[in-house]
Amino acid sequence: MNLQKLVYNFRDAIETAIENGESGTFFRKFPTGQCGHTSDMLAQYLIDNGFESIVYVNGTYYGDEWNDRWSHTWLVVNDQIIDITGDQFKYHQEPLKNNVPVYIGLKNKFYDLFEIHQSGKHKHFGLDCRWSNYYELEQCYEIIKKYLNDI
């Protein structure tokens, strides 16, 4: 499967579910604050479509002010960053401003802003029933799957 098509298809499916009122409260502020959960579900979708080497990355941006701290999560597949929630930073000031809804590519100056801690980077194996929010994520993933276009 084509990675780019899968990733764009997943973002489109989320937006369609939201437009149809089927996402419930889970994505009520999408993409803001949803990067971790969205990355988890996207990882599962990529695994379901044959991708095996998926890395979950979470970093923190530390601005100049004590309260200017933001976290962000994305995936890395085949040495490419996969981020479908980067546009949650569209209203921020530079250097954190980012209005790109789907990014597939090499690390750039936006991702360089985030400090990655040792525990913030690990291989992703898909949705795990041992997670406390597994059932909520699984339900949301099932809704999203209804809107995925056949590729």
Short mmCIF file of N, CA and C in Angstrom, two decimals:
data_model
loop_
_atom_site.label_atom_id
_atom_site.label_comp_id
_atom_site.label_asym_id
_atom_site.label_seq_id
_atom_site.Cartn_x
_atom_site.Cartn_y
_atom_site.Cartn_z
N MET A 1 0.83 -1.20 0.00
CA MET A 1 0.00 0.00 0.00
C MET A 1 0.87 1.25 0.00
N ASN A 2 0.36 2.28 -0.59
CA ASN A 2 1.04 3.56 -0.66
C ASN A 2 0.85 4.31 0.66
N LEU A 3 1.96 4.57 1.35
CA LEU A 3 1.91 5.22 2.65
C LEU A 3 1.20 6.57 2.59
N GLN A 4 1.53 7.37 1.60
CA GLN A 4 0.93 8.70 1.49
C GLN A 4 -0.58 8.62 1.35
N LYS A 5 -1.06 7.73 0.51
CA LYS A 5 -2.51 7.59 0.32
C LYS A 5 -3.20 7.14 1.61
N LEU A 6 -2.58 6.20 2.31
CA LEU A 6 -3.15 5.73 3.57
C LEU A 6 -3.26 6.85 4.59
N VAL A 7 -2.21 7.64 4.70
CA VAL A 7 -2.18 8.71 5.71
C VAL A 7 -3.23 9.78 5.38
N TYR A 8 -3.28 10.24 4.16
CA TYR A 8 -4.27 11.25 3.78
C TYR A 8 -5.69 10.70 3.93
N ASN A 9 -5.87 9.44 3.58
CA ASN A 9 -7.17 8.79 3.70
C ASN A 9 -7.62 8.78 5.16
N PHE A 10 -6.70 8.53 6.07
CA PHE A 10 -7.05 8.47 7.49
C PHE A 10 -7.47 9.85 8.00
N ARG A 11 -6.73 10.87 7.65
CA ARG A 11 -7.09 12.23 8.08
C ARG A 11 -8.45 12.61 7.50
N ASP A 12 -8.68 12.31 6.22
CA ASP A 12 -9.98 12.60 5.59
C ASP A 12 -11.12 11.87 6.30
N ALA A 13 -10.88 10.62 6.70
CA ALA A 13 -11.92 9.84 7.38
C ALA A 13 -12.27 10.46 8.73
N ILE A 14 -11.27 10.94 9.44
CA ILE A 14 -11.54 11.62 10.72
C ILE A 14 -12.40 12.86 10.49
N GLU A 15 -12.03 13.66 9.51
CA GLU A 15 -12.77 14.89 9.23
C GLU A 15 -14.21 14.58 8.80
N THR A 16 -14.39 13.52 8.03
CA THR A 16 -15.74 13.14 7.60
C THR A 16 -16.57 12.66 8.78
N ALA A 17 -15.98 11.87 9.66
CA ALA A 17 -16.69 11.41 10.85
C ALA A 17 -17.12 12.60 11.71
N ILE A 18 -16.24 13.58 11.83
CA ILE A 18 -16.57 14.78 12.60
C ILE A 18 -17.72 15.54 11.94
N GLU A 19 -17.63 15.72 10.63
CA GLU A 19 -18.69 16.43 9.89
C GLU A 19 -20.04 15.72 10.04
N ASN A 20 -20.02 14.41 10.13
CA ASN A 20 -21.25 13.63 10.25
C ASN A 20 -21.69 13.44 11.69
N GLY A 21 -20.99 14.07 12.62
CA GLY A 21 -21.37 14.01 14.02
C GLY A 21 -21.17 12.66 14.67
N GLU A 22 -20.31 11.83 14.10
CA GLU A 22 -20.14 10.48 14.63
C GLU A 22 -18.91 10.33 15.52
N SER A 23 -18.18 11.36 15.73
CA SER A 23 -16.95 11.22 16.51
C SER A 23 -17.18 11.42 18.00
N GLY A 24 -18.38 11.81 18.38
CA GLY A 24 -18.67 12.04 19.79
C GLY A 24 -17.79 13.14 20.36
N THR A 25 -17.46 13.01 21.61
CA THR A 25 -16.63 14.02 22.25
C THR A 25 -15.14 13.79 22.02
N PHE A 26 -14.80 12.62 21.49
CA PHE A 26 -13.40 12.27 21.34
C PHE A 26 -12.64 13.28 20.49
N PHE A 27 -13.21 13.67 19.36
CA PHE A 27 -12.53 14.59 18.44
C PHE A 27 -13.19 15.96 18.41
N ARG A 28 -13.81 16.37 19.49
CA ARG A 28 -14.55 17.63 19.46
C ARG A 28 -13.68 18.85 19.17
N LYS A 29 -12.39 18.77 19.49
CA LYS A 29 -11.49 19.90 19.23
C LYS A 29 -10.39 19.51 18.23
N PHE A 30 -10.63 18.47 17.47
CA PHE A 30 -9.62 17.98 16.53
C PHE A 30 -9.13 19.10 15.62
N PRO A 31 -7.85 19.23 15.40
CA PRO A 31 -6.76 18.35 15.81
C PRO A 31 -6.11 18.73 17.15
N THR A 32 -6.59 19.80 17.77
CA THR A 32 -5.96 20.29 19.00
C THR A 32 -6.05 19.25 20.12
N GLY A 33 -4.91 18.94 20.69
CA GLY A 33 -4.85 18.04 21.82
C GLY A 33 -5.11 16.59 21.50
N GLN A 34 -5.16 16.24 20.23
CA GLN A 34 -5.49 14.87 19.85
C GLN A 34 -4.34 14.14 19.18
N CYS A 35 -3.13 14.68 19.24
CA CYS A 35 -2.02 14.09 18.49
C CYS A 35 -1.65 12.70 18.98
N GLY A 36 -1.66 12.47 20.27
CA GLY A 36 -1.29 11.16 20.80
C GLY A 36 -2.29 10.09 20.43
N HIS A 37 -3.57 10.33 20.71
CA HIS A 37 -4.60 9.35 20.39
C HIS A 37 -4.71 9.12 18.89
N THR A 38 -4.61 10.20 18.13
CA THR A 38 -4.69 10.08 16.68
C THR A 38 -3.51 9.27 16.15
N SER A 39 -2.33 9.50 16.69
CA SER A 39 -1.15 8.73 16.28
C SER A 39 -1.32 7.25 16.62
N ASP A 40 -1.91 6.96 17.78
CA ASP A 40 -2.16 5.57 18.14
C ASP A 40 -3.08 4.88 17.13
N MET A 41 -4.16 5.54 16.78
CA MET A 41 -5.10 4.94 15.83
C MET A 41 -4.51 4.87 14.43
N LEU A 42 -3.77 5.89 14.03
CA LEU A 42 -3.12 5.86 12.73
C LEU A 42 -2.10 4.73 12.67
N ALA A 43 -1.37 4.53 13.75
CA ALA A 43 -0.41 3.41 13.79
C ALA A 43 -1.14 2.09 13.58
N GLN A 44 -2.28 1.92 14.23
CA GLN A 44 -3.05 0.68 14.06
C GLN A 44 -3.48 0.52 12.60
N TYR A 45 -3.94 1.60 11.99
CA TYR A 45 -4.36 1.56 10.59
C TYR A 45 -3.19 1.18 9.68
N LEU A 46 -2.03 1.74 9.94
CA LEU A 46 -0.86 1.41 9.13
C LEU A 46 -0.45 -0.05 9.34
N ILE A 47 -0.52 -0.52 10.56
CA ILE A 47 -0.24 -1.93 10.85
C ILE A 47 -1.25 -2.82 10.12
N ASP A 48 -2.52 -2.44 10.17
CA ASP A 48 -3.57 -3.20 9.47
C ASP A 48 -3.32 -3.25 7.97
N ASN A 49 -2.54 -2.30 7.46
CA ASN A 49 -2.25 -2.25 6.03
C ASN A 49 -0.82 -2.66 5.70
N GLY A 50 -0.22 -3.42 6.59
CA GLY A 50 1.05 -4.06 6.28
C GLY A 50 2.32 -3.36 6.71
N PHE A 51 2.23 -2.22 7.35
CA PHE A 51 3.44 -1.54 7.82
C PHE A 51 3.83 -2.11 9.17
N GLU A 52 5.12 -2.38 9.34
CA GLU A 52 5.57 -3.03 10.56
C GLU A 52 6.45 -2.16 11.43
N SER A 53 7.31 -1.39 10.85
CA SER A 53 8.26 -0.60 11.62
C SER A 53 7.72 0.82 11.81
N ILE A 54 6.98 0.99 12.89
CA ILE A 54 6.36 2.28 13.20
C ILE A 54 6.89 2.75 14.55
N VAL A 55 7.36 3.97 14.60
CA VAL A 55 7.89 4.54 15.83
C VAL A 55 6.99 5.69 16.28
N TYR A 56 6.62 5.67 17.54
CA TYR A 56 5.82 6.71 18.18
C TYR A 56 6.79 7.70 18.81
N VAL A 57 6.62 8.98 18.49
CA VAL A 57 7.52 10.00 19.00
C VAL A 57 6.70 11.10 19.69
N ASN A 58 7.10 11.41 20.92
CA ASN A 58 6.48 12.50 21.66
C ASN A 58 7.57 13.43 22.14
N GLY A 59 7.39 14.72 21.84
CA GLY A 59 8.37 15.70 22.24
C GLY A 59 7.72 16.89 22.91
N THR A 60 8.56 17.71 23.53
CA THR A 60 8.08 18.91 24.21
C THR A 60 8.83 20.12 23.68
N TYR A 61 8.06 21.15 23.38
CA TYR A 61 8.63 22.45 22.98
C TYR A 61 8.70 23.31 24.23
N TYR A 62 9.86 23.89 24.48
CA TYR A 62 10.05 24.78 25.61
C TYR A 62 10.35 26.17 25.06
N GLY A 63 9.37 27.07 25.19
CA GLY A 63 9.57 28.43 24.73
C GLY A 63 10.36 29.25 25.73
N ASP A 64 10.44 30.54 25.49
CA ASP A 64 11.21 31.44 26.35
C ASP A 64 10.54 31.72 27.68
N GLU A 65 9.22 31.66 27.72
CA GLU A 65 8.47 31.93 28.95
C GLU A 65 8.23 30.62 29.70
N TRP A 66 8.11 30.67 31.01
CA TRP A 66 7.94 29.47 31.82
C TRP A 66 6.67 28.70 31.47
N ASN A 67 5.64 29.40 31.01
CA ASN A 67 4.39 28.73 30.68
C ASN A 67 4.23 28.46 29.18
N ASP A 68 5.28 28.66 28.42
CA ASP A 68 5.25 28.41 26.98
C ASP A 68 5.85 27.02 26.72
N ARG A 69 5.04 26.01 27.03
CA ARG A 69 5.47 24.63 26.88
C ARG A 69 4.36 23.86 26.19
N TRP A 70 4.72 23.14 25.14
CA TRP A 70 3.73 22.40 24.35
C TRP A 70 4.29 21.03 24.00
N SER A 71 3.44 20.04 24.09
CA SER A 71 3.88 18.71 23.67
C SER A 71 3.23 18.38 22.33
N HIS A 72 3.86 17.46 21.62
CA HIS A 72 3.32 17.03 20.33
C HIS A 72 3.79 15.61 20.06
N THR A 73 2.94 14.87 19.36
CA THR A 73 3.22 13.48 19.04
C THR A 73 3.04 13.24 17.56
N TRP A 74 3.90 12.40 17.01
CA TRP A 74 3.81 12.00 15.60
C TRP A 74 4.40 10.60 15.47
N LEU A 75 4.31 10.05 14.28
CA LEU A 75 4.88 8.74 13.99
C LEU A 75 6.06 8.89 13.06
N VAL A 76 6.93 7.90 13.06
CA VAL A 76 8.00 7.81 12.07
C VAL A 76 7.87 6.44 11.41
N VAL A 77 7.78 6.46 10.09
CA VAL A 77 7.67 5.24 9.29
C VAL A 77 8.67 5.36 8.15
N ASN A 78 9.50 4.36 7.99
CA ASN A 78 10.52 4.37 6.93
C ASN A 78 11.34 5.67 6.96
N ASP A 79 11.74 6.08 8.13
CA ASP A 79 12.54 7.30 8.34
C ASP A 79 11.84 8.58 7.94
N GLN A 80 10.52 8.52 7.77
CA GLN A 80 9.74 9.72 7.44
C GLN A 80 8.80 10.05 8.60
N ILE A 81 8.70 11.32 8.92
CA ILE A 81 7.74 11.76 9.91
C ILE A 81 6.35 11.70 9.29
N ILE A 82 5.40 11.17 10.05
CA ILE A 82 4.00 11.10 9.65
C ILE A 82 3.22 11.85 10.73
N ASP A 83 2.66 12.99 10.36
CA ASP A 83 1.97 13.84 11.34
C ASP A 83 0.67 14.33 10.72
N ILE A 84 -0.46 13.93 11.30
CA ILE A 84 -1.74 14.39 10.77
C ILE A 84 -2.45 15.35 11.73
N THR A 85 -1.72 15.89 12.69
CA THR A 85 -2.31 16.86 13.62
C THR A 85 -1.42 18.08 13.83
N GLY A 86 -0.45 18.29 12.98
CA GLY A 86 0.44 19.44 13.13
C GLY A 86 -0.26 20.78 13.02
N ASP A 87 -1.41 20.80 12.36
CA ASP A 87 -2.14 22.06 12.20
C ASP A 87 -2.80 22.52 13.50
N GLN A 88 -2.68 21.76 14.57
CA GLN A 88 -3.18 22.25 15.85
C GLN A 88 -2.38 23.46 16.32
N PHE A 89 -1.25 23.70 15.68
CA PHE A 89 -0.39 24.84 16.03
C PHE A 89 -0.57 26.02 15.07
N LYS A 90 -1.65 26.02 14.30
CA LYS A 90 -1.83 27.07 13.29
C LYS A 90 -2.05 28.46 13.89
N TYR A 91 -2.48 28.55 15.13
CA TYR A 91 -2.72 29.85 15.74
C TYR A 91 -1.57 30.31 16.64
N HIS A 92 -0.53 29.51 16.72
CA HIS A 92 0.63 29.86 17.53
C HIS A 92 1.52 30.86 16.79
N GLN A 93 2.36 31.50 17.55
CA GLN A 93 3.34 32.42 16.98
C GLN A 93 4.56 31.63 16.51
N GLU A 94 5.33 32.23 15.63
CA GLU A 94 6.61 31.62 15.23
C GLU A 94 7.49 31.50 16.46
N PRO A 95 8.27 30.52 16.59
CA PRO A 95 8.62 29.51 15.59
C PRO A 95 7.70 28.29 15.60
N LEU A 96 6.71 28.25 16.51
CA LEU A 96 5.87 27.06 16.66
C LEU A 96 4.70 27.02 15.67
N LYS A 97 4.46 28.08 14.97
CA LYS A 97 3.32 28.13 14.04
C LYS A 97 3.47 27.04 12.97
N ASN A 98 2.37 26.29 12.78
CA ASN A 98 2.35 25.23 11.77
C ASN A 98 0.91 25.04 11.32
N ASN A 99 0.64 25.25 10.06
CA ASN A 99 -0.72 25.08 9.56
C ASN A 99 -0.81 23.94 8.55
N VAL A 100 0.11 22.99 8.63
CA VAL A 100 0.13 21.85 7.72
C VAL A 100 -0.68 20.71 8.33
N PRO A 101 -1.85 20.37 7.75
CA PRO A 101 -2.69 19.33 8.34
C PRO A 101 -2.11 17.92 8.22
N VAL A 102 -1.40 17.65 7.15
CA VAL A 102 -0.77 16.33 6.97
C VAL A 102 0.66 16.56 6.51
N TYR A 103 1.58 16.03 7.29
CA TYR A 103 2.99 16.14 6.91
C TYR A 103 3.57 14.74 6.80
N ILE A 104 4.20 14.49 5.66
CA ILE A 104 4.94 13.25 5.44
C ILE A 104 6.28 13.69 4.87
N GLY A 105 7.33 13.46 5.61
CA GLY A 105 8.62 13.89 5.12
C GLY A 105 9.70 13.78 6.17
N LEU A 106 10.84 14.31 5.82
CA LEU A 106 11.99 14.28 6.71
C LEU A 106 11.83 15.31 7.82
N LYS A 107 12.61 15.13 8.86
CA LYS A 107 12.59 16.07 9.98
C LYS A 107 12.94 17.47 9.46
N ASN A 108 12.18 18.45 9.91
CA ASN A 108 12.43 19.82 9.49
C ASN A 108 12.50 20.73 10.71
N LYS A 109 12.55 22.04 10.49
CA LYS A 109 12.75 22.96 11.61
C LYS A 109 11.60 22.92 12.62
N PHE A 110 10.38 22.61 12.20
CA PHE A 110 9.27 22.50 13.14
C PHE A 110 9.52 21.36 14.12
N TYR A 111 9.87 20.20 13.63
CA TYR A 111 10.08 19.04 14.51
C TYR A 111 11.37 19.16 15.32
N ASP A 112 12.32 19.92 14.82
CA ASP A 112 13.54 20.18 15.58
C ASP A 112 13.27 20.99 16.85
N LEU A 113 12.13 21.70 16.90
CA LEU A 113 11.78 22.50 18.07
C LEU A 113 11.46 21.65 19.29
N PHE A 114 11.11 20.39 19.07
CA PHE A 114 10.65 19.54 20.16
C PHE A 114 11.78 18.69 20.72
N GLU A 115 11.90 18.75 22.03
CA GLU A 115 12.90 17.93 22.73
C GLU A 115 12.29 16.55 22.96
N ILE A 116 12.97 15.54 22.47
CA ILE A 116 12.48 14.17 22.60
C ILE A 116 13.19 13.52 23.78
N HIS A 117 12.43 13.14 24.77
CA HIS A 117 13.00 12.46 25.92
C HIS A 117 13.11 10.97 25.63
N GLN A 118 13.94 10.29 26.37
CA GLN A 118 14.17 8.87 26.15
C GLN A 118 12.87 8.07 26.17
N SER A 119 11.97 8.39 27.08
CA SER A 119 10.71 7.65 27.18
C SER A 119 9.69 8.12 26.14
N GLY A 120 10.01 9.15 25.37
CA GLY A 120 9.08 9.69 24.40
C GLY A 120 9.21 9.11 23.01
N LYS A 121 9.97 8.04 22.87
CA LYS A 121 10.17 7.45 21.55
C LYS A 121 10.24 5.94 21.70
N HIS A 122 9.32 5.25 21.02
CA HIS A 122 9.32 3.80 21.11
C HIS A 122 8.60 3.19 19.91
N LYS A 123 8.88 1.93 19.67
CA LYS A 123 8.21 1.22 18.59
C LYS A 123 6.74 1.08 18.94
N HIS A 124 5.89 1.25 17.94
CA HIS A 124 4.44 1.15 18.14
C HIS A 124 3.95 -0.18 17.61
N PHE A 125 3.18 -0.88 18.41
CA PHE A 125 2.67 -2.20 18.02
C PHE A 125 1.16 -2.19 17.79
N GLY A 126 0.55 -1.02 17.76
CA GLY A 126 -0.89 -0.92 17.55
C GLY A 126 -1.63 -0.74 18.86
N LEU A 127 -2.95 -0.63 18.76
CA LEU A 127 -3.79 -0.44 19.93
C LEU A 127 -3.65 -1.66 20.85
N ASP A 128 -3.55 -1.41 22.13
CA ASP A 128 -3.27 -2.47 23.09
C ASP A 128 -4.39 -2.51 24.14
N CYS A 129 -5.00 -3.67 24.31
CA CYS A 129 -6.13 -3.80 25.23
C CYS A 129 -5.73 -3.58 26.69
N ARG A 130 -4.46 -3.49 27.00
CA ARG A 130 -4.01 -3.20 28.36
C ARG A 130 -4.02 -1.70 28.68
N TRP A 131 -4.20 -0.86 27.66
CA TRP A 131 -4.24 0.58 27.89
C TRP A 131 -5.55 0.95 28.57
N SER A 132 -5.51 1.93 29.45
CA SER A 132 -6.71 2.34 30.17
C SER A 132 -7.77 2.94 29.24
N ASN A 133 -7.35 3.51 28.12
CA ASN A 133 -8.30 4.12 27.19
C ASN A 133 -8.51 3.27 25.93
N TYR A 134 -8.13 2.01 26.00
CA TYR A 134 -8.20 1.14 24.82
C TYR A 134 -9.60 1.10 24.21
N TYR A 135 -10.62 0.87 25.02
CA TYR A 135 -11.97 0.70 24.48
C TYR A 135 -12.48 1.97 23.83
N GLU A 136 -12.14 3.10 24.39
CA GLU A 136 -12.52 4.38 23.78
C GLU A 136 -11.81 4.56 22.44
N LEU A 137 -10.52 4.26 22.40
CA LEU A 137 -9.77 4.36 21.14
C LEU A 137 -10.29 3.37 20.11
N GLU A 138 -10.57 2.16 20.54
CA GLU A 138 -11.07 1.12 19.63
C GLU A 138 -12.42 1.53 19.03
N GLN A 139 -13.31 2.09 19.85
CA GLN A 139 -14.61 2.56 19.35
C GLN A 139 -14.42 3.68 18.33
N CYS A 140 -13.55 4.61 18.64
CA CYS A 140 -13.30 5.73 17.73
C CYS A 140 -12.67 5.21 16.43
N TYR A 141 -11.75 4.28 16.54
CA TYR A 141 -11.11 3.70 15.36
C TYR A 141 -12.15 3.00 14.48
N GLU A 142 -13.09 2.32 15.08
CA GLU A 142 -14.15 1.65 14.31
C GLU A 142 -15.00 2.68 13.56
N ILE A 143 -15.28 3.80 14.19
CA ILE A 143 -16.03 4.87 13.51
C ILE A 143 -15.23 5.40 12.32
N ILE A 144 -13.95 5.68 12.55
CA ILE A 144 -13.09 6.20 11.48
C ILE A 144 -13.04 5.21 10.32
N LYS A 145 -12.94 3.93 10.62
CA LYS A 145 -12.83 2.91 9.55
C LYS A 145 -14.04 2.92 8.63
N LYS A 146 -15.19 3.32 9.14
CA LYS A 146 -16.39 3.39 8.29
C LYS A 146 -16.23 4.42 7.17
N TYR A 147 -15.37 5.41 7.39
CA TYR A 147 -15.20 6.49 6.43
C TYR A 147 -13.93 6.38 5.60
N LEU A 148 -13.20 5.32 5.78
CA LEU A 148 -11.98 5.13 4.98
C LEU A 148 -12.36 4.71 3.58
N ASN A 149 -11.79 5.39 2.63
CA ASN A 149 -12.05 5.05 1.24
C ASN A 149 -11.22 3.84 0.85
N ASP A 150 -11.75 3.03 0.00
CA ASP A 150 -10.98 1.92 -0.53
C ASP A 150 -9.86 2.46 -1.40
N ILE A 151 -8.67 1.95 -1.16
CA ILE A 151 -7.51 2.42 -1.92
C ILE A 151 -7.05 1.33 -2.85
#
